[in-house]
């Protein structure tokens, strides 16, 4: 539905906000339609909704500040190609939230107490959410400082991983799956696609490869950037602290 005005106005500004809203609306709908909800269902829905309510406005405001998202420059004037991106967004939403939504809508007879594995999943989600949130806040503060124009961030969580926000994203959806897993059976194990899809998407398709290429185009050959790449993992944060001069 949102594609129609977006196509007519040739704008991508509502793309990310629409995706986040879809996560929220479907989660609320499942809570409304599913009988005999238990604590696991409420927590899973809260995980999805809290993540979406945080990420959607963040991405929307980021695009609003920058004026445009250059990923859409060449396609928003071509309706059929632009439509394909919106359809792919629907696939992204469905696969990403599949573990939570399958567990929420499972038969009442399959429900069971959260148990120790469920609590492990909750802790994993909290760690991932915190990592993503802190990384995004640190980068926003870095970009807002005029002294940092034309430079790259390498402080805070970004001194330990080149993409700490993506690490947090993968971890939090893994936590959702771990919480959902005890009530899955048969075909419902397709929910494993949720964390696997997120990991593949961010590390092989639209996340890390694109940003790494953009960074190389801007700073490749600079001593500080090359040192940063040598000493800082792409995704999984290192635990040790390096002397400042090494990065």
Coordinates of C-alpha atoms in Angstrom, one line a residue:
X1 CA 0.0 0.0 0.0
X2 CA 2.7 2.5 0.9
X3 CA 4.5 1.6 -2.3
X4 CA 1.8 3.5 -4.3
X5 CA 2.4 7.0 -2.8
X6 CA 6.1 6.3 -2.6
X7 CA 6.1 5.5 -6.4
X8 CA 4.1 8.6 -7.2
X9 CA 6.3 10.9 -5.2
X10 CA 9.5 9.0 -6.2
X11 CA 10.6 8.9 -2.6
X12 CA 12.2 6.2 -0.4
X13 CA 11.8 8.1 2.9
X14 CA 9.1 5.9 4.2
X15 CA 10.7 2.6 3.1
X16 CA 12.4 1.7 6.4
X17 CA 9.6 3.1 8.5
X18 CA 7.1 0.9 6.6
X19 CA 9.1 -2.2 7.2
X20 CA 9.4 -1.5 11.0
X21 CA 5.6 -0.8 11.1
X22 CA 4.9 -4.1 9.5
X23 CA 6.8 -6.0 12.2
X24 CA 4.7 -4.2 14.8
X25 CA 1.3 -4.5 13.1
X26 CA 1.6 -8.2 12.5
X27 CA 2.9 -8.9 16.0
X28 CA 0.0 -7.1 17.5
X29 CA -2.4 -8.9 15.1
X30 CA -1.1 -12.3 16.1
X31 CA -1.5 -11.4 19.8
X32 CA -5.1 -10.4 19.1
X33 CA -6.0 -13.5 17.1
X34 CA -4.1 -16.2 18.9
X35 CA -6.0 -18.0 21.7
X36 CA -4.7 -18.7 25.2
X37 CA -1.5 -16.6 25.0
X38 CA 1.3 -17.5 27.5
X39 CA 4.3 -15.6 28.8
X40 CA 6.5 -16.8 25.9
X41 CA 4.1 -15.3 23.3
X42 CA 3.9 -11.9 25.0
X43 CA 7.7 -11.8 25.5
X44 CA 8.4 -12.7 21.8
X45 CA 5.9 -10.1 20.6
X46 CA 7.5 -7.5 22.9
X47 CA 11.0 -8.4 21.5
X48 CA 9.9 -7.8 18.0
X49 CA 7.9 -4.7 18.7
X50 CA 10.6 -3.0 20.9
X51 CA 13.2 -3.7 18.2
X52 CA 10.9 -2.3 15.4
X53 CA 9.9 0.8 17.4
X54 CA 13.6 1.6 18.0
X55 CA 14.9 0.9 14.6
X56 CA 12.1 2.3 12.4
X57 CA 12.2 5.9 13.6
X58 CA 16.0 5.8 13.9
X59 CA 16.3 4.9 10.2
X60 CA 13.6 7.3 9.2
X61 CA 15.2 10.2 11.0
X62 CA 18.6 9.3 9.5
X63 CA 17.3 9.5 6.0
X64 CA 15.4 12.7 6.8
X65 CA 18.6 14.3 8.0
X66 CA 20.7 13.2 5.0
X67 CA 17.9 14.0 2.5
X68 CA 18.0 10.7 0.6
X69 CA 19.1 7.1 0.6
X70 CA 21.5 6.6 -2.3
X71 CA 20.6 2.9 -2.5
X72 CA 17.4 4.0 -4.3
X73 CA 18.8 6.8 -6.6
X74 CA 18.7 4.7 -9.7
X75 CA 15.5 2.7 -9.1
X76 CA 12.9 5.0 -7.5
X77 CA 12.1 6.4 -10.9
X78 CA 11.5 2.9 -12.4
X79 CA 8.1 1.6 -10.9
X80 CA 8.6 -2.1 -11.6
X81 CA 12.1 -2.2 -10.2
X82 CA 11.1 -0.1 -7.3
X83 CA 8.1 -2.4 -6.6
X84 CA 10.5 -5.4 -6.5
X85 CA 12.4 -3.7 -3.6
X86 CA 9.1 -3.4 -1.7
X87 CA 8.2 -7.0 -2.3
X88 CA 11.7 -8.0 -1.1
X89 CA 11.0 -6.0 2.0
X90 CA 8.0 -8.2 2.7
X91 CA 10.2 -11.2 2.3
X92 CA 12.7 -9.7 4.8
X93 CA 10.0 -9.0 7.3
X94 CA 8.5 -12.5 7.0
X95 CA 11.7 -14.4 7.3
X96 CA 13.3 -12.2 10.0
X97 CA 10.3 -12.5 12.4
X98 CA 9.3 -16.0 11.5
X99 CA 10.6 -17.6 14.7
X100 CA 8.6 -15.3 16.9
X101 CA 5.5 -15.4 14.8
X102 CA 5.4 -19.1 14.4
X103 CA 5.8 -19.6 18.2
X104 CA 3.1 -17.0 19.0
X105 CA 0.6 -18.6 16.7
X106 CA 1.4 -22.2 17.7
X107 CA -1.4 -24.5 19.1
X108 CA -2.2 -23.9 22.8
X109 CA -1.4 -27.6 23.4
X110 CA 2.2 -26.9 22.4
X111 CA 2.7 -24.1 25.0
X112 CA 4.9 -24.8 28.0
X113 CA 6.8 -22.9 30.7
X114 CA 9.6 -20.7 29.5
X115 CA 12.3 -22.8 31.2
X116 CA 16.0 -22.3 31.4
X117 CA 16.5 -22.2 27.6
X118 CA 13.9 -19.5 27.3
X119 CA 15.7 -17.3 29.8
X120 CA 18.9 -17.9 27.9
X121 CA 17.2 -16.6 24.8
X122 CA 16.0 -13.5 26.6
X123 CA 19.5 -12.7 27.9
X124 CA 20.9 -13.2 24.3
X125 CA 18.3 -10.8 23.0
X126 CA 19.0 -8.2 25.6
X127 CA 22.8 -8.4 24.8
X128 CA 22.1 -8.1 21.1
X129 CA 19.7 -5.2 21.5
X130 CA 22.0 -3.3 23.8
X131 CA 24.9 -3.8 21.4
X132 CA 22.9 -2.5 18.4
X133 CA 21.5 0.4 20.3
X134 CA 24.8 1.6 21.8
X135 CA 26.6 1.2 18.4
X136 CA 24.0 3.2 16.6
X137 CA 24.0 6.0 19.2
X138 CA 27.8 6.2 19.2
X139 CA 27.8 6.5 15.4
X140 CA 25.1 9.1 15.4
X141 CA 27.0 11.2 18.0
X142 CA 30.2 10.8 15.9
X143 CA 28.5 12.0 12.7
X144 CA 26.9 14.9 14.5
X145 CA 30.3 16.3 15.5
X146 CA 31.6 18.7 12.8
X147 CA 35.2 17.7 13.7
X148 CA 34.5 14.2 12.3
X149 CA 33.5 15.2 8.8
X150 CA 35.3 13.1 6.3
X151 CA 36.6 10.6 8.9
X152 CA 35.5 7.2 10.0
X153 CA 34.4 6.1 13.5
X154 CA 36.9 3.9 15.4
X155 CA 35.9 4.6 19.0
X156 CA 33.6 2.9 21.5
X157 CA 32.2 -0.4 20.2
X158 CA 33.5 0.6 16.8
X159 CA 37.0 0.1 18.1
X160 CA 36.3 -3.5 18.7
X161 CA 34.2 -4.3 15.6
X162 CA 33.9 -2.6 12.2
X163 CA 30.1 -3.4 12.3
X164 CA 29.0 -3.8 15.9
X165 CA 25.4 -2.8 15.1
X166 CA 25.1 -5.7 12.7
X167 CA 26.7 -8.0 15.3
X168 CA 24.0 -6.9 17.7
X169 CA 21.3 -7.5 15.1
X170 CA 22.3 -11.1 14.5
X171 CA 22.6 -11.8 18.2
X172 CA 19.2 -10.4 19.1
X173 CA 17.4 -12.4 16.4
X174 CA 19.3 -15.5 17.6
X175 CA 17.9 -14.8 21.0
X176 CA 14.4 -14.7 19.6
X177 CA 14.9 -18.1 18.0
X178 CA 16.3 -19.6 21.2
X179 CA 13.2 -18.4 23.2
X180 CA 10.9 -19.7 20.5
X181 CA 12.6 -23.1 19.9
X182 CA 11.1 -25.1 22.8
X183 CA 7.6 -24.9 21.3
X184 CA 8.5 -25.6 17.7
X185 CA 7.8 -29.0 16.1
X186 CA 7.7 -30.5 12.6
X187 CA 7.5 -27.9 9.8
X188 CA 7.8 -25.1 12.4
X189 CA 11.5 -25.7 12.6
X190 CA 11.6 -23.6 9.4
X191 CA 11.8 -20.8 12.0
X192 CA 15.6 -21.5 12.1
X193 CA 15.6 -19.4 8.9
X194 CA 15.2 -16.3 11.0
X195 CA 18.7 -16.0 12.5
X196 CA 20.3 -17.7 9.5
X197 CA 18.7 -15.3 7.1
X198 CA 19.6 -12.2 9.1
X199 CA 23.2 -13.4 9.4
X200 CA 23.5 -14.1 5.6
X201 CA 21.7 -10.9 4.7
X202 CA 24.0 -8.7 6.8
X203 CA 27.3 -10.4 6.1
X204 CA 26.9 -11.5 2.5
X205 CA 24.3 -9.3 0.7
X206 CA 23.2 -5.9 1.8
X207 CA 25.1 -5.0 4.9
X208 CA 28.8 -5.6 5.5
X209 CA 29.8 -6.0 1.8
X210 CA 28.3 -2.7 0.7
X211 CA 29.6 -0.7 3.7
X212 CA 33.1 -2.2 3.4
X213 CA 33.2 -1.3 -0.3
X214 CA 32.1 2.2 0.4
X215 CA 34.7 2.6 3.1
X216 CA 37.4 1.3 0.9
X217 CA 36.5 3.7 -1.8
X218 CA 36.8 6.6 0.6
X219 CA 39.7 5.8 2.8
X220 CA 41.7 2.9 1.3
X221 CA 45.4 3.7 1.4
X222 CA 45.3 5.9 4.4
X223 CA 47.5 4.6 7.2
X224 CA 45.0 5.0 10.0
X225 CA 42.3 3.3 8.0
X226 CA 44.5 0.4 6.9
X227 CA 45.6 -0.1 10.5
X228 CA 42.0 0.0 11.7
X229 CA 41.1 -2.8 9.2
X230 CA 44.1 -4.9 10.2
X231 CA 43.4 -4.8 14.0
X232 CA 39.6 -4.6 14.1
X233 CA 37.4 -7.6 13.2
X234 CA 34.7 -7.2 10.6
X235 CA 31.9 -8.4 12.8
X236 CA 32.6 -10.4 16.1
X237 CA 34.1 -7.9 18.6
X238 CA 37.5 -8.5 20.0
X239 CA 37.8 -8.6 23.7
X240 CA 41.3 -7.3 24.1
X241 CA 42.1 -3.6 24.1
X242 CA 44.8 -2.3 21.7
X243 CA 47.0 0.7 22.3
X244 CA 45.6 3.8 20.6
X245 CA 48.5 4.1 18.2
X246 CA 47.8 0.7 16.6
X247 CA 44.5 1.9 15.2

